Tab-separated table of N, CA and C in Angstrom:
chain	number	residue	atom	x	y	z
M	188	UNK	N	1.076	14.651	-11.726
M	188	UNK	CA	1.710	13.528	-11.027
M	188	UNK	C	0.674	12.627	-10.403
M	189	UNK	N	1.049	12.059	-9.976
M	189	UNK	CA	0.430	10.571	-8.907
M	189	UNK	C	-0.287	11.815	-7.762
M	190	UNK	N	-1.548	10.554	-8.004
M	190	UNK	CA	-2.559	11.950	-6.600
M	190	UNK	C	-1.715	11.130	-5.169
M	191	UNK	N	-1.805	12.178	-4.324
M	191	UNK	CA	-1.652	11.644	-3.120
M	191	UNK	C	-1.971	10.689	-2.089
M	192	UNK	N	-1.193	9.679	-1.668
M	192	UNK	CA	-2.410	8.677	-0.755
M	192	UNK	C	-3.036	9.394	0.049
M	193	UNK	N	-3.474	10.561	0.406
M	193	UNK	CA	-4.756	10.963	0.931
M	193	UNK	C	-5.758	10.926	-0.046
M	194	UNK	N	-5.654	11.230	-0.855
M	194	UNK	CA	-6.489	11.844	-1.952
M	194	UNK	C	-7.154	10.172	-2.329
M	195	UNK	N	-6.215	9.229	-2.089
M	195	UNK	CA	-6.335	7.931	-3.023
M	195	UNK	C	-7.934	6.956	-2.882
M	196	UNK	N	-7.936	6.823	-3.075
M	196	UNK	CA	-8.931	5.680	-3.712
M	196	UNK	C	-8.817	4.110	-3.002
M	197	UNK	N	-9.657	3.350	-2.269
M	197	UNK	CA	-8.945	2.009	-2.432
M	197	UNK	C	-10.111	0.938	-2.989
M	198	UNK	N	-10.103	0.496	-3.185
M	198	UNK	CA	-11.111	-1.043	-3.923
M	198	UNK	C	-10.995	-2.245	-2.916
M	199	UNK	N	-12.520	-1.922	-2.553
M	199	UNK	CA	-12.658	-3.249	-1.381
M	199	UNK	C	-13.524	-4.818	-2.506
M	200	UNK	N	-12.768	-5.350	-1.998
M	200	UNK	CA	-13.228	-6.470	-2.757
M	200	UNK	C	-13.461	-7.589	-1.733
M	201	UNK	N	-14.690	-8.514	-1.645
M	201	UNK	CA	-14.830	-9.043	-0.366
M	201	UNK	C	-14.181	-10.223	-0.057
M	202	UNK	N	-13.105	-11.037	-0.927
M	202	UNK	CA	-12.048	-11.691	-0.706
M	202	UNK	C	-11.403	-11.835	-2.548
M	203	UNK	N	-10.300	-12.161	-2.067
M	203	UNK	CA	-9.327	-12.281	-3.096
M	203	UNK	C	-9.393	-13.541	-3.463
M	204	UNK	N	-9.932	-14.113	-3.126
M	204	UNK	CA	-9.923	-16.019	-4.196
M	204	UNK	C	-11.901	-16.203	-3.669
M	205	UNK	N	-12.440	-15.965	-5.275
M	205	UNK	CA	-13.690	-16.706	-5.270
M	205	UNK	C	-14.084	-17.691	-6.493
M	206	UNK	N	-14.824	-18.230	-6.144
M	206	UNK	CA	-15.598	-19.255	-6.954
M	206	UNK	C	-16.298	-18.989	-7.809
M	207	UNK	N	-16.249	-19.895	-8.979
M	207	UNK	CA	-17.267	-19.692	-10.322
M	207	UNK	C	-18.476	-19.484	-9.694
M	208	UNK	N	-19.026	-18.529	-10.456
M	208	UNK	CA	-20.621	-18.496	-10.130
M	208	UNK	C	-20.934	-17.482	-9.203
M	209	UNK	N	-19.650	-17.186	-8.416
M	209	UNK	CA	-19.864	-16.518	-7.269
M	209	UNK	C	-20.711	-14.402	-7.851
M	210	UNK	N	-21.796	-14.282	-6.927
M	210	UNK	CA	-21.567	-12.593	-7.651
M	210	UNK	C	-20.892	-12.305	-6.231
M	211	UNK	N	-20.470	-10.726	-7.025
M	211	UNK	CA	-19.197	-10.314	-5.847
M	211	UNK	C	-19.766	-8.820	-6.118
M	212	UNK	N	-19.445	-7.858	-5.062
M	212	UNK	CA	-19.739	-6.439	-5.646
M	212	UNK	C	-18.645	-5.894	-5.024
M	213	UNK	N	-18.045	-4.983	-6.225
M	213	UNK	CA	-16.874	-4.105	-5.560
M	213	UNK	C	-17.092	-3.180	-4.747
M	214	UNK	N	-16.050	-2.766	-4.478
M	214	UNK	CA	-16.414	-1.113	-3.836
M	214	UNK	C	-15.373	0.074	-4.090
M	215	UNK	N	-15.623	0.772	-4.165
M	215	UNK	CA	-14.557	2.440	-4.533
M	215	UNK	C	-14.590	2.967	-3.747
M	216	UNK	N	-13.837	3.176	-2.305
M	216	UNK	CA	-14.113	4.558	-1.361
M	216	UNK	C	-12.654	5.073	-0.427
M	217	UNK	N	-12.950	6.341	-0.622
M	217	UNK	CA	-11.683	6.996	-0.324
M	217	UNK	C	-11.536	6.924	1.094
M	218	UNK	N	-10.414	7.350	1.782
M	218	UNK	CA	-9.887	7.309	3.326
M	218	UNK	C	-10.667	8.296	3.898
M	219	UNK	N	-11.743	8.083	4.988
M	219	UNK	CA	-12.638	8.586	5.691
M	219	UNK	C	-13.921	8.904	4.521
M	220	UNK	N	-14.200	7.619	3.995
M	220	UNK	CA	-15.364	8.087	3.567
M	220	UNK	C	-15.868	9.384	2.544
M	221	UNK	N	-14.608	10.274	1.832
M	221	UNK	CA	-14.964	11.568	1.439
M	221	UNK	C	-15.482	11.264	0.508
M	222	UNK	N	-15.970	12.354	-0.086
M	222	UNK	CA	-16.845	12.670	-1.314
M	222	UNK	C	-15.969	11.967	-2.795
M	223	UNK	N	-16.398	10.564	-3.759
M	223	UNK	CA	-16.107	10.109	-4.698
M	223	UNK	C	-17.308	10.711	-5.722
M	224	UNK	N	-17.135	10.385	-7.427
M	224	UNK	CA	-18.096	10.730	-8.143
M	224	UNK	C	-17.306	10.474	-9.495
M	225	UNK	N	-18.267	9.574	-10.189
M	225	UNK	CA	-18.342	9.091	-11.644
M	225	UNK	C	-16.921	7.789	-11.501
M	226	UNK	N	-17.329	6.959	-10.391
M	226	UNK	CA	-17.204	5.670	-10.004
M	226	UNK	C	-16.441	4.584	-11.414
M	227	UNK	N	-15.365	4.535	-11.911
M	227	UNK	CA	-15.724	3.225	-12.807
M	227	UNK	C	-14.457	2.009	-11.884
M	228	UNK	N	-14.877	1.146	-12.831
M	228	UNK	CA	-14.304	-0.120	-12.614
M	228	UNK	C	-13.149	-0.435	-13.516
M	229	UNK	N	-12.074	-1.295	-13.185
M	229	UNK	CA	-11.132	-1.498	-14.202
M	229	UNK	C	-11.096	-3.456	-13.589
M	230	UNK	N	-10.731	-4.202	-14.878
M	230	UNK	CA	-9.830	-5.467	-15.175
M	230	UNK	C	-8.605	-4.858	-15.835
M	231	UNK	N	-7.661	-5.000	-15.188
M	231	UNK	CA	-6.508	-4.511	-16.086
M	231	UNK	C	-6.789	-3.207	-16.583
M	232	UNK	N	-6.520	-3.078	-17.877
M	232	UNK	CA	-6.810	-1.963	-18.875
M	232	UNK	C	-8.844	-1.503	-19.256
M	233	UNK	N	-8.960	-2.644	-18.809
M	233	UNK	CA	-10.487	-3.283	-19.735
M	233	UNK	C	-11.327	-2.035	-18.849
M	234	UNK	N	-12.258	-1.588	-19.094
M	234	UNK	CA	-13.422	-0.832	-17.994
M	234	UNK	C	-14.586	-1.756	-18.284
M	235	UNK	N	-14.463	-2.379	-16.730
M	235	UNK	CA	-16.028	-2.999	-16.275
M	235	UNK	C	-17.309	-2.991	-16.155
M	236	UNK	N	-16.800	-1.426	-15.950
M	236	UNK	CA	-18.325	-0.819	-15.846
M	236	UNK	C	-18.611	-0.046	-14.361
M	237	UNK	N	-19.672	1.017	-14.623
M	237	UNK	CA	-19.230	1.877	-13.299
M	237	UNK	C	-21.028	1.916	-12.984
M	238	UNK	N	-20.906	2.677	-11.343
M	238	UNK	CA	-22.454	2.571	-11.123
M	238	UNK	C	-23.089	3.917	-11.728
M	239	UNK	N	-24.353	4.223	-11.861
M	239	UNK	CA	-24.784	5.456	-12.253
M	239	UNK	C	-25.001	6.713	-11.078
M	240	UNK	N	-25.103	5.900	-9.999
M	240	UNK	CA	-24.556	6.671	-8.827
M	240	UNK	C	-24.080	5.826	-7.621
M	241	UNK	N	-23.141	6.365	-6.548
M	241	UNK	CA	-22.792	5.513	-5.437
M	241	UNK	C	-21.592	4.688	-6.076
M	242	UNK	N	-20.960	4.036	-5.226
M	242	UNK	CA	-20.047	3.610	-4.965
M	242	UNK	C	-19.399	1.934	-5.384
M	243	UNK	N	-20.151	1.454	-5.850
M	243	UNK	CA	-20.365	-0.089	-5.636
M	243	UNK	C	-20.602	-0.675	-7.231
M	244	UNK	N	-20.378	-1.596	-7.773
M	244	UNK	CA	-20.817	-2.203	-8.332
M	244	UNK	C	-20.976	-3.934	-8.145
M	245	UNK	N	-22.276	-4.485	-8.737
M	245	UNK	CA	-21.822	-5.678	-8.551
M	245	UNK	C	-21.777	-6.692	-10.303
M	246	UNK	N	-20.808	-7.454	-10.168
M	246	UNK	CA	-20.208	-7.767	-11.510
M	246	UNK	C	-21.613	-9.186	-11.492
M	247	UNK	N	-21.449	-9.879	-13.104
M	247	UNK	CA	-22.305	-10.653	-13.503
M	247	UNK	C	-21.313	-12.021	-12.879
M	248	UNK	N	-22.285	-12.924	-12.572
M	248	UNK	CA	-21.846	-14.359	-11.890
M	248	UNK	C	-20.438	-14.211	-12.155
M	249	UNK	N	-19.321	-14.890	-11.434
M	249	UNK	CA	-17.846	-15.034	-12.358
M	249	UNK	C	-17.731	-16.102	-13.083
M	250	UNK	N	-16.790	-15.934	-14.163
M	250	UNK	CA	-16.201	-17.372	-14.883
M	250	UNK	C	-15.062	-17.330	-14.389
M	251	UNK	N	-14.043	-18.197	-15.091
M	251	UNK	CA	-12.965	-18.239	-15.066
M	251	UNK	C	-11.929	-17.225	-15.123
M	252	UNK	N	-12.570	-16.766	-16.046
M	252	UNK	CA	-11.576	-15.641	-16.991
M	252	UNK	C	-11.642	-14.029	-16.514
M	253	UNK	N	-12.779	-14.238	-15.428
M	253	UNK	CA	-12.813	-12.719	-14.901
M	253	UNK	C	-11.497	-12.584	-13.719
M	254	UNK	N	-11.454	-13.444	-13.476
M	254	UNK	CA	-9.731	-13.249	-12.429
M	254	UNK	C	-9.160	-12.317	-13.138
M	255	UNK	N	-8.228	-11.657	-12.034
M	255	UNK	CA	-7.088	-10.865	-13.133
M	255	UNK	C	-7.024	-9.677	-11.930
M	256	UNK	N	-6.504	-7.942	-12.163
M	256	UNK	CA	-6.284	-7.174	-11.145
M	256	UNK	C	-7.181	-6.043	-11.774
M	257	UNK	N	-7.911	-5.878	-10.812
M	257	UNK	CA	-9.068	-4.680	-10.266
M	257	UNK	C	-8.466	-3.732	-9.643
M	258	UNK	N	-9.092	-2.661	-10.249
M	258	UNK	CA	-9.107	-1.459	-9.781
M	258	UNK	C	-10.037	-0.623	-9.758
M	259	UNK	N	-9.500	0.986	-9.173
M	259	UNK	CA	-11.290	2.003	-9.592
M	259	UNK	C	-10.511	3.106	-9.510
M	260	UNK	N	-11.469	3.911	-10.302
M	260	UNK	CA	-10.694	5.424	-10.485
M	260	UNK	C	-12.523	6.132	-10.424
M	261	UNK	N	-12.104	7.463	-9.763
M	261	UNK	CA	-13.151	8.383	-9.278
M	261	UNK	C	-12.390	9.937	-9.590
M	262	UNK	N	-13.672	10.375	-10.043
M	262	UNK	CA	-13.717	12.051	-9.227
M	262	UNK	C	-13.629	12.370	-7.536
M	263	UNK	N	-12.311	13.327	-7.547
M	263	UNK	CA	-12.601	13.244	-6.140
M	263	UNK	C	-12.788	14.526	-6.032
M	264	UNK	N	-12.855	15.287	-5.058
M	264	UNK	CA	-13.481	16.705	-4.471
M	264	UNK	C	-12.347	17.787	-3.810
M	265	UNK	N	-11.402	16.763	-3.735
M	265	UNK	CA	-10.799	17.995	-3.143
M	265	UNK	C	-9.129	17.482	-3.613
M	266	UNK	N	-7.749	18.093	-3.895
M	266	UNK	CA	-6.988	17.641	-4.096
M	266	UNK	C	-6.013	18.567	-5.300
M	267	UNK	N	-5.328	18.153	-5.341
M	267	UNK	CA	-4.378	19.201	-6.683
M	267	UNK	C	-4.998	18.263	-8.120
M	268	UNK	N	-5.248	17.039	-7.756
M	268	UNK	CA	-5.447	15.856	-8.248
M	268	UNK	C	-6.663	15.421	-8.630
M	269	UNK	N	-8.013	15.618	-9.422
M	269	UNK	CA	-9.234	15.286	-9.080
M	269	UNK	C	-9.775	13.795	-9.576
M	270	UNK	N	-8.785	13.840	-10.765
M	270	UNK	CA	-8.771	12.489	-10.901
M	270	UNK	C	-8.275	11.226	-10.096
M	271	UNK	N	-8.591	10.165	-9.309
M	271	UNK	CA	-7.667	9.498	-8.576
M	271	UNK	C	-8.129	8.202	-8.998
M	272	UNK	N	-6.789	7.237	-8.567
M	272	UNK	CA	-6.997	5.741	-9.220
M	272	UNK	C	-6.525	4.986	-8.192
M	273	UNK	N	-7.003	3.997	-8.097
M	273	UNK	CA	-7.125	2.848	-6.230
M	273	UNK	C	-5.833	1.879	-7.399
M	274	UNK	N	-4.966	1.669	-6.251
M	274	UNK	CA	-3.917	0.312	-5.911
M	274	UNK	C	-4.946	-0.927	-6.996
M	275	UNK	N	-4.231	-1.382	-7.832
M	275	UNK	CA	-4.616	-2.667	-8.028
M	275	UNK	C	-4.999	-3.480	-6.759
M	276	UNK	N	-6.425	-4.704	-7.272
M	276	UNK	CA	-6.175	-5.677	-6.382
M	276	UNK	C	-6.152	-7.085	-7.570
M	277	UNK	N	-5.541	-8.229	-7.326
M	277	UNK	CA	-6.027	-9.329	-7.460
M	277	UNK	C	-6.632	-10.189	-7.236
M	278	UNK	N	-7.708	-10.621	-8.243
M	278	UNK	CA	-8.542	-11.547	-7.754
M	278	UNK	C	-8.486	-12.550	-8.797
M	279	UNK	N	-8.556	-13.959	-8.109
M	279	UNK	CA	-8.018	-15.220	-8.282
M	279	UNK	C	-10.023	-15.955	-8.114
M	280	UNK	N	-10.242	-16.797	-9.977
M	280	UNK	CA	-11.408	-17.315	-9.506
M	280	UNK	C	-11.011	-18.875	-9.799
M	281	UNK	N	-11.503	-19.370	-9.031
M	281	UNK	CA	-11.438	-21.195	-9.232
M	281	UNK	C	-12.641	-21.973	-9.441
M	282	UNK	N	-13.017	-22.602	-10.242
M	282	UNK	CA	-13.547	-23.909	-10.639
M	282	UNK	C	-14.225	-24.101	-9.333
M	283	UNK	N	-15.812	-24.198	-9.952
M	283	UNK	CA	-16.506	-24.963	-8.485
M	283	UNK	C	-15.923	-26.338	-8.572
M	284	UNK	N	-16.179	-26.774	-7.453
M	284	UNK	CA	-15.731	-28.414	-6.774
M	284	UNK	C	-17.183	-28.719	-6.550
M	285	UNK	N	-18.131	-29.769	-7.216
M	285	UNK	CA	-19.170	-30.244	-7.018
M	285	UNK	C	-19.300	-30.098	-5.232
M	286	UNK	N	-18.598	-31.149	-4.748
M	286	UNK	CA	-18.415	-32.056	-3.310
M	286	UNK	C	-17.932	-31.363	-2.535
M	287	UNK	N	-17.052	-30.111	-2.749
M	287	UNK	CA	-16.829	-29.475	-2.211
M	287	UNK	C	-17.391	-27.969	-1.742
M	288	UNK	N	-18.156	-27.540	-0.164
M	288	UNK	CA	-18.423	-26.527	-0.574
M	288	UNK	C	-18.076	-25.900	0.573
M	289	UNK	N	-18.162	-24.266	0.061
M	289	UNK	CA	-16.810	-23.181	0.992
M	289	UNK	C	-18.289	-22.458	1.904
């Protein structure tokens, strides 16, 4: 079944609407910090790519087309469950604005 929201996973992402060009680095970490391991990344279905150790990745500049809903799934350490997978998030990228800057 579905691991437990203790057990769960969440994906910090450092805002939900960024800009072309922008780099962004995710994050994978469970409620109080516990023990995660073999880290990956999800777009949708797609795997992003995971770190070789630790927690974090950071993705290549964004385009357009990297918008869409993120997630992460880890080894976790303790649980009925060892596999666990974080809540989608969405992230929304927009078109730099020359004249405009954030």
């Amino acid at each position: 079944g579905p691991p437990r929201p203790a057990d769960g996973l969440v994906l910090q992402v450092p805002a939900r609407a960024l800009l072309e060009g922008d780099t962004v680095r995710l994050r994978c970490r469970r409620l109080r910090d516990m023990w995660v391991d073999g880290v990956r990344f999800y777009r949708g279905e797609e795997d992003v790519g995971g770190p070789a150790r630790g927690t974090e990745l950071a993705l290549p500049p964004l385009q357009l087309h990297h918008g869409g809903s993120y997630s992460c799934g880890g080894w976790v350490s303790s649980g009925w469950s060892p596999w666990a997978k974080s809540a989608p998030v969405t992230v929304t990228v927009h078109g730099e604005h020359p004249h405009i800057r954030h």
